[in-house]
PDB file of C-alpha atoms in Angstrom:
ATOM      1  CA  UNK A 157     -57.698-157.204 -58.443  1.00 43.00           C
ATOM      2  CA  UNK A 158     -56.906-154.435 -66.130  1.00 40.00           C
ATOM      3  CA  UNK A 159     -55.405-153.683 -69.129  1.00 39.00           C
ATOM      4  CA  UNK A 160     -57.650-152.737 -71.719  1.00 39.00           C
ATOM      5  CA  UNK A 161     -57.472-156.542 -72.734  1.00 41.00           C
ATOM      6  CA  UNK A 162     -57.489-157.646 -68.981  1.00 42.00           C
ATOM      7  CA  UNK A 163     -60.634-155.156 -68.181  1.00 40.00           C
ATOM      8  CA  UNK A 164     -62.677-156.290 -71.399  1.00 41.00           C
ATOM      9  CA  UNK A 165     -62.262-159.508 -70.723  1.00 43.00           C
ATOM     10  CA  UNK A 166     -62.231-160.211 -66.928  1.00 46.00           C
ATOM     11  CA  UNK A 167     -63.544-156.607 -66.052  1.00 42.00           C
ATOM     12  CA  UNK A 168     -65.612-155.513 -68.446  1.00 47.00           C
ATOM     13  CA  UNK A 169     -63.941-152.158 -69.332  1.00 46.00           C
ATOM     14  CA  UNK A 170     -61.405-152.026 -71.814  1.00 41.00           C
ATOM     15  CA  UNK A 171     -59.905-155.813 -72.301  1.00 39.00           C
ATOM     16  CA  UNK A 172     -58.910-157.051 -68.541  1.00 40.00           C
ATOM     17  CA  UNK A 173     -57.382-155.487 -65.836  1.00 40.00           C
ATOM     18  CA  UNK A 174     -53.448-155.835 -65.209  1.00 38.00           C
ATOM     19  CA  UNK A 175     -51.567-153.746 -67.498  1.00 36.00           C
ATOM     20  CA  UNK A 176     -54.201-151.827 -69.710  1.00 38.00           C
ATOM     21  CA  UNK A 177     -53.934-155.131 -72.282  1.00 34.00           C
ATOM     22  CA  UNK A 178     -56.145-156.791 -69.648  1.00 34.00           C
ATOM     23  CA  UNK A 179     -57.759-154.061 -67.898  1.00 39.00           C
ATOM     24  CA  UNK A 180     -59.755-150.650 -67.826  1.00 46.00           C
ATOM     25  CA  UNK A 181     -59.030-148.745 -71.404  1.00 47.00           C
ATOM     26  CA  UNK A 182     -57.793-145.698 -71.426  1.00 56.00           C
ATOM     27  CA  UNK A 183     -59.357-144.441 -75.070  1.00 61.00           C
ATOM     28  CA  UNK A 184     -63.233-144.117 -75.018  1.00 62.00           C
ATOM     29  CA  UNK A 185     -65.330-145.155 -77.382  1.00 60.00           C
ATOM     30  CA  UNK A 186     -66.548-142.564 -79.815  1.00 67.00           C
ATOM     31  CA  UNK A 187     -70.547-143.342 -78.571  1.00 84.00           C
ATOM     32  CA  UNK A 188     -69.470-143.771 -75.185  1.00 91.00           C
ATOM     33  CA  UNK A 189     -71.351-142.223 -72.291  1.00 95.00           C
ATOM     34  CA  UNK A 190     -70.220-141.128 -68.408  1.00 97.00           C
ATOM     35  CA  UNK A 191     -71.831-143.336 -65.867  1.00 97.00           C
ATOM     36  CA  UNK A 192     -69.323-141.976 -63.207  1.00 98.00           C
ATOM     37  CA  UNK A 193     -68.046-138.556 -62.796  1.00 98.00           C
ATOM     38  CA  UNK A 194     -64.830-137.393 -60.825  1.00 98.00           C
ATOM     39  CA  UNK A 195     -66.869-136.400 -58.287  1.00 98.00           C
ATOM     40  CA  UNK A 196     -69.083-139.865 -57.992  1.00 98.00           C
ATOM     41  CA  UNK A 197     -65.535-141.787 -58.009  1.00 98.00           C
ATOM     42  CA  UNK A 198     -63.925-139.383 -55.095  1.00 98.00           C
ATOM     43  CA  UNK A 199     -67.398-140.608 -52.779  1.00 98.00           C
ATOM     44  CA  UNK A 200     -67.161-144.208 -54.426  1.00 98.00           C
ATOM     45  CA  UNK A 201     -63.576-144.492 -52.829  1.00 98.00           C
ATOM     46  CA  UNK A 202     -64.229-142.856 -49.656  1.00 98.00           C
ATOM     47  CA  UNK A 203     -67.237-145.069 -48.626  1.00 98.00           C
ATOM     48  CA  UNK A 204     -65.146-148.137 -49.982  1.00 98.00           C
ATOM     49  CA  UNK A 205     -62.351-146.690 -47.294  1.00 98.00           C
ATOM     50  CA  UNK A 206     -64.548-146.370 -44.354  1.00 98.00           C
ATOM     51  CA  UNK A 207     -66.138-149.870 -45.529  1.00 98.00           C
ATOM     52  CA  UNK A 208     -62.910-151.330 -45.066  1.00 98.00           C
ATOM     53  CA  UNK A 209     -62.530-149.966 -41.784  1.00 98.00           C
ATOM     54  CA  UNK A 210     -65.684-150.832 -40.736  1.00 98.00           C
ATOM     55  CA  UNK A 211     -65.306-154.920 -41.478  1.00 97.00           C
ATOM     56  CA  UNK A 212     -61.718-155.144 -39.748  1.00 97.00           C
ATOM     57  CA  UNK A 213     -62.522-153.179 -37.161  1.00 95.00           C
ATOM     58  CA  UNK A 214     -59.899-150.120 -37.594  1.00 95.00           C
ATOM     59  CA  UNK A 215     -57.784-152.040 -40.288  1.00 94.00           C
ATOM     60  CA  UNK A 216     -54.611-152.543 -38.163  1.00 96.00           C
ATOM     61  CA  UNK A 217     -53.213-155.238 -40.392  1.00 96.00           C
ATOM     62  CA  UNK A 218     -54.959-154.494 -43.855  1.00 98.00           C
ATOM     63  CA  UNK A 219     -52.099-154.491 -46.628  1.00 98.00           C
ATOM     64  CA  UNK A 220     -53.379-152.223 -50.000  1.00 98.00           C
ATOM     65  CA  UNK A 221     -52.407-154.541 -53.529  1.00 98.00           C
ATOM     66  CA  UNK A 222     -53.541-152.795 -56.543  1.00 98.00           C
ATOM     67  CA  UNK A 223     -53.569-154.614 -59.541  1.00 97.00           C
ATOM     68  CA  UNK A 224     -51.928-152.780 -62.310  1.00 95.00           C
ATOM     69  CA  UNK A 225     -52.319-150.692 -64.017  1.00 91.00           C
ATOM     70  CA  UNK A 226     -55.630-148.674 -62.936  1.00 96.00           C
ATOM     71  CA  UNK A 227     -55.698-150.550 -59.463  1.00 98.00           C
ATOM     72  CA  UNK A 228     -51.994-148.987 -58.383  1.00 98.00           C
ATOM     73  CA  UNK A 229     -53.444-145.444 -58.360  1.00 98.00           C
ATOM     74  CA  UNK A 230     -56.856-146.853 -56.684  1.00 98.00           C
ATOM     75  CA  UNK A 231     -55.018-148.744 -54.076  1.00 98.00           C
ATOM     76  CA  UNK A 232     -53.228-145.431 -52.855  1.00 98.00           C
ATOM     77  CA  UNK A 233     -56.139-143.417 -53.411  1.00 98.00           C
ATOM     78  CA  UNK A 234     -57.831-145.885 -50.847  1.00 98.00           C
ATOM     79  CA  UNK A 235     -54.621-146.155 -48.834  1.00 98.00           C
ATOM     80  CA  UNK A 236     -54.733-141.944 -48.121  1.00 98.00           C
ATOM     81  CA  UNK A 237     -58.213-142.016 -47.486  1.00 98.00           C
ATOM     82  CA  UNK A 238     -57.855-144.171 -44.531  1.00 98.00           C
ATOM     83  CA  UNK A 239     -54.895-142.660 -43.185  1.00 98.00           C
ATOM     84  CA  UNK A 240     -56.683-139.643 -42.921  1.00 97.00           C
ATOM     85  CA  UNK A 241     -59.322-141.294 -40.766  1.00 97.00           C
ATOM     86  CA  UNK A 242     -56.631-142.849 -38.460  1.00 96.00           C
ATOM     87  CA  UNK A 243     -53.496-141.279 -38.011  1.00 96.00           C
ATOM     88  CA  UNK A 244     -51.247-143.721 -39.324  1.00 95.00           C
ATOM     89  CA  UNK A 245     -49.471-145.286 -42.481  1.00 96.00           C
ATOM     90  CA  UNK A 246     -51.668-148.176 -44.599  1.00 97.00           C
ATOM     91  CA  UNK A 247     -48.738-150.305 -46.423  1.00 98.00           C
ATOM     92  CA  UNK A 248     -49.768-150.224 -49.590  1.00 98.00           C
ATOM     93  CA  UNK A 249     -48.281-151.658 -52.919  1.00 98.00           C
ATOM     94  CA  UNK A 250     -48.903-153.352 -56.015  1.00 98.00           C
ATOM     95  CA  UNK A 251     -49.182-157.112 -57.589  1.00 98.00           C
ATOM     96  CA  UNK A 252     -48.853-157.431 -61.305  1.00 97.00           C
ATOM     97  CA  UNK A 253     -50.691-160.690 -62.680  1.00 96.00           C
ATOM     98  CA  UNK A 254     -48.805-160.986 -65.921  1.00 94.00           C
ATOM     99  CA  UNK A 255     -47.369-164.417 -65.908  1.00 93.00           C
ATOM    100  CA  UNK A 256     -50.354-165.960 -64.242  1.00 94.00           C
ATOM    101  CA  UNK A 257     -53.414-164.705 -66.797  1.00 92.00           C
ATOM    102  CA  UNK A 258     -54.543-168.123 -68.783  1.00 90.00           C
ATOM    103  CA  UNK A 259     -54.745-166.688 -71.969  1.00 85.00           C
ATOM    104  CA  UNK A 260     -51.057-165.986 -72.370  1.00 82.00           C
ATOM    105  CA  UNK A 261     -51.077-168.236 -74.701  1.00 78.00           C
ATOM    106  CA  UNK A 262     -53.759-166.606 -76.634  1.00 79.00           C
ATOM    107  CA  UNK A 263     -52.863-163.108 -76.840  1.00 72.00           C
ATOM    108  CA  UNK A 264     -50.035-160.735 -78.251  1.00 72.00           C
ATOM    109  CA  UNK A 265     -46.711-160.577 -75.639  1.00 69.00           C
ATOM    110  CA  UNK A 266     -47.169-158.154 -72.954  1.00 75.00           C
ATOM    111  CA  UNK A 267     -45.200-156.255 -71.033  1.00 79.00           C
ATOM    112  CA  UNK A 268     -45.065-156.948 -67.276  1.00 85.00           C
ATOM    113  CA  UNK A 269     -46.205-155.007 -64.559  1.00 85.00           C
ATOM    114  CA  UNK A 270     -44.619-153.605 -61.289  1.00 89.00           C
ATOM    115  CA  UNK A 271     -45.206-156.352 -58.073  1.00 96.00           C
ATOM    116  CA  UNK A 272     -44.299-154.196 -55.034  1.00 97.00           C
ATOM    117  CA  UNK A 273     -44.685-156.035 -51.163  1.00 97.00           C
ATOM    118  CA  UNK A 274     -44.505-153.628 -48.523  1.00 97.00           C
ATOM    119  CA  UNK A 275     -41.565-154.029 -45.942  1.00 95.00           C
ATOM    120  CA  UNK A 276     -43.924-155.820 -43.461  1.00 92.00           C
ATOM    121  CA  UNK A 277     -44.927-158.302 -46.322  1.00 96.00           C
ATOM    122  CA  UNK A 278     -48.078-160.021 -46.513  1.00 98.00           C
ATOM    123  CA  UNK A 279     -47.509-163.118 -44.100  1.00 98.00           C
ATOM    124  CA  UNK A 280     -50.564-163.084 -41.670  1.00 97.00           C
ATOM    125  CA  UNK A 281     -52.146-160.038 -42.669  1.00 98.00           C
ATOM    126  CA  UNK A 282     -55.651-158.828 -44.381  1.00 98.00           C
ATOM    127  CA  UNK A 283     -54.978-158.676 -47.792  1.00 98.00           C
ATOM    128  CA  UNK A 284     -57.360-156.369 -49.754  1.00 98.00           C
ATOM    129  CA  UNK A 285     -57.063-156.373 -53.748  1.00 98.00           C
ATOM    130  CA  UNK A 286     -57.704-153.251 -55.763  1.00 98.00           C
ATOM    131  CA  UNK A 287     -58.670-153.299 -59.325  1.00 98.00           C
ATOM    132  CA  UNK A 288     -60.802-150.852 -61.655  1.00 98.00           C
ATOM    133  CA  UNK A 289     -63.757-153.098 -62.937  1.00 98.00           C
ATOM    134  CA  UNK A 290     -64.715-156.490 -62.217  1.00 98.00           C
ATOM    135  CA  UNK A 291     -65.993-158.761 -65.446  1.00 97.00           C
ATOM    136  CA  UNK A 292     -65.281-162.425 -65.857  1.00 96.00           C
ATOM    137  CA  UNK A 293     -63.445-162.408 -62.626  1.00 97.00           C
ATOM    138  CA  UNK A 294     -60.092-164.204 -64.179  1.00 96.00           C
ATOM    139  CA  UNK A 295     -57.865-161.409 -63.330  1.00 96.00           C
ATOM    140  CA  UNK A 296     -58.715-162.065 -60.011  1.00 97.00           C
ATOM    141  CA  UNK A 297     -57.911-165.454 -59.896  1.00 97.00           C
ATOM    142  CA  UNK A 298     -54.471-164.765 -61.639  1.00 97.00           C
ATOM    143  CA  UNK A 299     -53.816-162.571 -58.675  1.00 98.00           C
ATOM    144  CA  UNK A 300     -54.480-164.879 -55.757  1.00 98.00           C
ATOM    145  CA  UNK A 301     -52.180-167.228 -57.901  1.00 97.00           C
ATOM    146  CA  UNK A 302     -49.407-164.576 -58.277  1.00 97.00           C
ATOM    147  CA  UNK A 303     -50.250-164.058 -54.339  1.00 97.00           C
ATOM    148  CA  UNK A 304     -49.473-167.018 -53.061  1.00 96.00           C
ATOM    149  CA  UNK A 305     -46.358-167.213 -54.591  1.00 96.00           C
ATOM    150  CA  UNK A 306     -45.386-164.039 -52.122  1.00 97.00           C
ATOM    151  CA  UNK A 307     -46.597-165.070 -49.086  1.00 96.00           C
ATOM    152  CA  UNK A 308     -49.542-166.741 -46.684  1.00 97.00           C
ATOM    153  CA  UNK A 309     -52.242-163.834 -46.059  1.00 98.00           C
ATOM    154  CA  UNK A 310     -54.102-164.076 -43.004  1.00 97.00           C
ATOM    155  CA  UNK A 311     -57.307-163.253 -45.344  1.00 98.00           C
ATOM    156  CA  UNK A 312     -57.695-161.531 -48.649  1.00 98.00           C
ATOM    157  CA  UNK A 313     -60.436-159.715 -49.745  1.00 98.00           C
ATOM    158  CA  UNK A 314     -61.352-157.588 -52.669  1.00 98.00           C
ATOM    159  CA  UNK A 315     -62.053-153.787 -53.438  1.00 98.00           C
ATOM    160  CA  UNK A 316     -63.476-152.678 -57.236  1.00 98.00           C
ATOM    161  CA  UNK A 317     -64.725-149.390 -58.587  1.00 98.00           C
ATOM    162  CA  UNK A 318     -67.040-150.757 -60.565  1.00 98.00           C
ATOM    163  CA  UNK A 319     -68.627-154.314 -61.108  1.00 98.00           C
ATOM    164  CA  UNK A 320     -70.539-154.586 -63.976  1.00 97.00           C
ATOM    165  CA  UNK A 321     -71.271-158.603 -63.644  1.00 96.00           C
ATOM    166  CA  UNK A 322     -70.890-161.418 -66.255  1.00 97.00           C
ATOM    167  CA  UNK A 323     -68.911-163.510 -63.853  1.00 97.00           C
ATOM    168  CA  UNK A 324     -67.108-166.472 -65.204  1.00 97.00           C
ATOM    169  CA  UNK A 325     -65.530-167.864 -62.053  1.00 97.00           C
ATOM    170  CA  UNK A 326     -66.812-167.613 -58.707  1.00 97.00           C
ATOM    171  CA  UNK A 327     -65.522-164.352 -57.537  1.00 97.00           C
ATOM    172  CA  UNK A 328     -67.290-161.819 -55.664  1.00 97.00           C
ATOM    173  CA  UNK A 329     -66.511-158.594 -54.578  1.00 98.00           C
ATOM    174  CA  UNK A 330     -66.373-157.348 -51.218  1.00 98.00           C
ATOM    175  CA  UNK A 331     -66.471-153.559 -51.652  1.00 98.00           C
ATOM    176  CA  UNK A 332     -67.927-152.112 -54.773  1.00 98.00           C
ATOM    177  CA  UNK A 333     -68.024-148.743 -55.832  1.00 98.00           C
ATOM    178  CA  UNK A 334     -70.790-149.110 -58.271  1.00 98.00           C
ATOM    179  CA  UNK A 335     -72.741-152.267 -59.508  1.00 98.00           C
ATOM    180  CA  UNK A 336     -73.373-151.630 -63.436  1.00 97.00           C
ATOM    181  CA  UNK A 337     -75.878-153.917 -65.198  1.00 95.00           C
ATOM    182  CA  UNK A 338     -73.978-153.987 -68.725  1.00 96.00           C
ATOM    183  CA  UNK A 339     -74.178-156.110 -71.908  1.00 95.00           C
ATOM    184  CA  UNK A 340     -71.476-158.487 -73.391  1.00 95.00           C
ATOM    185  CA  UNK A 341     -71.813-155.963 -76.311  1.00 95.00           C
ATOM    186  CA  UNK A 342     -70.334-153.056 -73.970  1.00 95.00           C
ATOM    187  CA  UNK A 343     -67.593-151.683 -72.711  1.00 96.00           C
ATOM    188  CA  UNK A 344     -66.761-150.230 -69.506  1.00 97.00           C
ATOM    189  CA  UNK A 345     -63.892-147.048 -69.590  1.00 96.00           C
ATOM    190  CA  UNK A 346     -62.414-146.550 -66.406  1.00 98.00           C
ATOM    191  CA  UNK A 347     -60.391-143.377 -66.743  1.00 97.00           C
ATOM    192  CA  UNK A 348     -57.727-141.896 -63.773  1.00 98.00           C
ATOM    193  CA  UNK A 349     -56.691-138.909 -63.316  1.00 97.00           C
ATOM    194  CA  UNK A 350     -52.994-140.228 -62.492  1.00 96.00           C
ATOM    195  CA  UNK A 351     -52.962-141.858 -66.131  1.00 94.00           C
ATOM    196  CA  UNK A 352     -55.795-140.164 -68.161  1.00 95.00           C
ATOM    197  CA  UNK A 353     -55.951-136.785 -67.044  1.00 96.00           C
ATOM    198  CA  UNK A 354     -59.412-136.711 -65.507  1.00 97.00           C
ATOM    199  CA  UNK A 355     -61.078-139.521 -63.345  1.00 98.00           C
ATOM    200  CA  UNK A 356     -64.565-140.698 -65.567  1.00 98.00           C
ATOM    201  CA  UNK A 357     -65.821-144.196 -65.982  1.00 98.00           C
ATOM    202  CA  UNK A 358     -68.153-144.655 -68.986  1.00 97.00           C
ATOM    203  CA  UNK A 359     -69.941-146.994 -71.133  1.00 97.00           C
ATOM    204  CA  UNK A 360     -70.179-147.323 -74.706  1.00 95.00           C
ATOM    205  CA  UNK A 361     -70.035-150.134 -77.718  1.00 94.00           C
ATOM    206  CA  UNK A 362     -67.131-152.868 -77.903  1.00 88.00           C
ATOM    207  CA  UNK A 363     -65.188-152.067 -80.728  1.00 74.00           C
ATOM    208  CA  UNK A 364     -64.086-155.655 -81.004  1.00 66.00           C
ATOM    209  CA  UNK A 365     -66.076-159.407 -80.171  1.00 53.00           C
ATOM    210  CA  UNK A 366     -65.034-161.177 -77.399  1.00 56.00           C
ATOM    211  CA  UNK A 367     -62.916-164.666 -77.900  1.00 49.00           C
ATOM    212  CA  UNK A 368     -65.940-167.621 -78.694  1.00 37.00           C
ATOM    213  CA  UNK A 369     -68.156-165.313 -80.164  1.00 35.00           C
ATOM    214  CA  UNK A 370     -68.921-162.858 -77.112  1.00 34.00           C
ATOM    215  CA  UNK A 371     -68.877-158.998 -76.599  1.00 35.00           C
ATOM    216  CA  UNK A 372     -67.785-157.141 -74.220  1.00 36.00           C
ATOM    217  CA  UNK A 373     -65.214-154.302 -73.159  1.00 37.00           C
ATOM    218  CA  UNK A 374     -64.258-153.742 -69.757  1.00 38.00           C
ATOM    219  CA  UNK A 375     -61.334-153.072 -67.198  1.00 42.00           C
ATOM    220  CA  UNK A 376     -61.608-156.103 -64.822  1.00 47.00           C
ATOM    221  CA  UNK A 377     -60.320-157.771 -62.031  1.00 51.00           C
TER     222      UNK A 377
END
């Protein structure tokens, strides 16, 4: 798996999810309020890391992809957390989804993200994507289109801070950090310490409609 386009449209944060025009916003809005502290976020990502160990048993051949630009600094949050736990290096890296969005057409030009493969690649291996907030789930999409021009992943699965519904496409989620019922009319702020300062997510009023009429802020994957 925003970036404040990407997260407002296909998370639900700021705009969408891969670089801040489609992702989790950075600026707040002025009515906004904190659903997640730093400390909520730290325990959000450390169950999500002993989640993932859980389901492939120990994680020997998980590969980390965040989604930039909120899911880079996620993905090696995640990464650290689980070396901790086992004693050994989690290749981790980072997929930008730029060139495969489907409303390139629609919006201003952006510029492109980082796409980093670890050394041992992704051929045959558990692929888990990291992104901020989960919305209309086209981010996500866009990324398993930008991933399979890298490589054949034995699986890929998907890891989000927050997911705060209003799914156009059939994506799901398979480790959440929080599930927040929100309105079209909403945004959802994920803030990072690595890029904002101080970790936060919060909720507050779109400043801006969504395309056809619809609502909604978010950082999304």
């Amino acid at each position: 798996m925003c970036a404040q386009q990407r997260a407002e449209r296909d998370s639900g944060a700021s705009p969408d999810g891969a670089a801040d025009p489609l992702g989790s916003g950075a600026r707040a809005p002025a009515a906004a309020r904190t659903v997640l502290d730093g400390p909520e976020i730290q325990r959000a990502l450390t169950r999500i890391a002993h989640e993932i160990l859980e389901r492939t048993k120990g994680g020997t051949d998980v590969t980390l992809l965040g989604i930039p630009s909120r899911g880079v600094p996620l993905a090696e949050r995640l990464a650290e957390r689980i070396e901790r736990v086992e004693g050994r290096t989690v290749p981790r890296g980072s997929l930008d989804i730029t060139m495969y969005r489907d409303d390139l057409r629609l919006a201003p030009a952006r510029a492109l993200g980082r796409t980093e493969i670890p050394p041992e690649g992704i051929d045959g291996r558990l692929v888990v994507l990291v992104d901020d907030v989960l919305f209309s789930g086209r981010t996500v999409r866009a990324a398993l289109d930008a991933l399979n021009d890298l490589g054949r992943p034995r699986a890929v699965q998907l890891a989000i801070l927050v997911d705060r519904g209003h799914r156009e496409l059939p994506v799901r989620a398979d480790y959440v950090g929080k599930n927040l019922p929100t309105s079209l009319r909403e945004n959802v702020t994920v803030q990072l310490e690595e890029s904002d300062g101080a970790d936060a997510v919060l909720l507050g009023p779109a400043d801006r409609p969504r395309p056809g009429g619809r609502s909604g802020g978010a950082v999304e994957a």
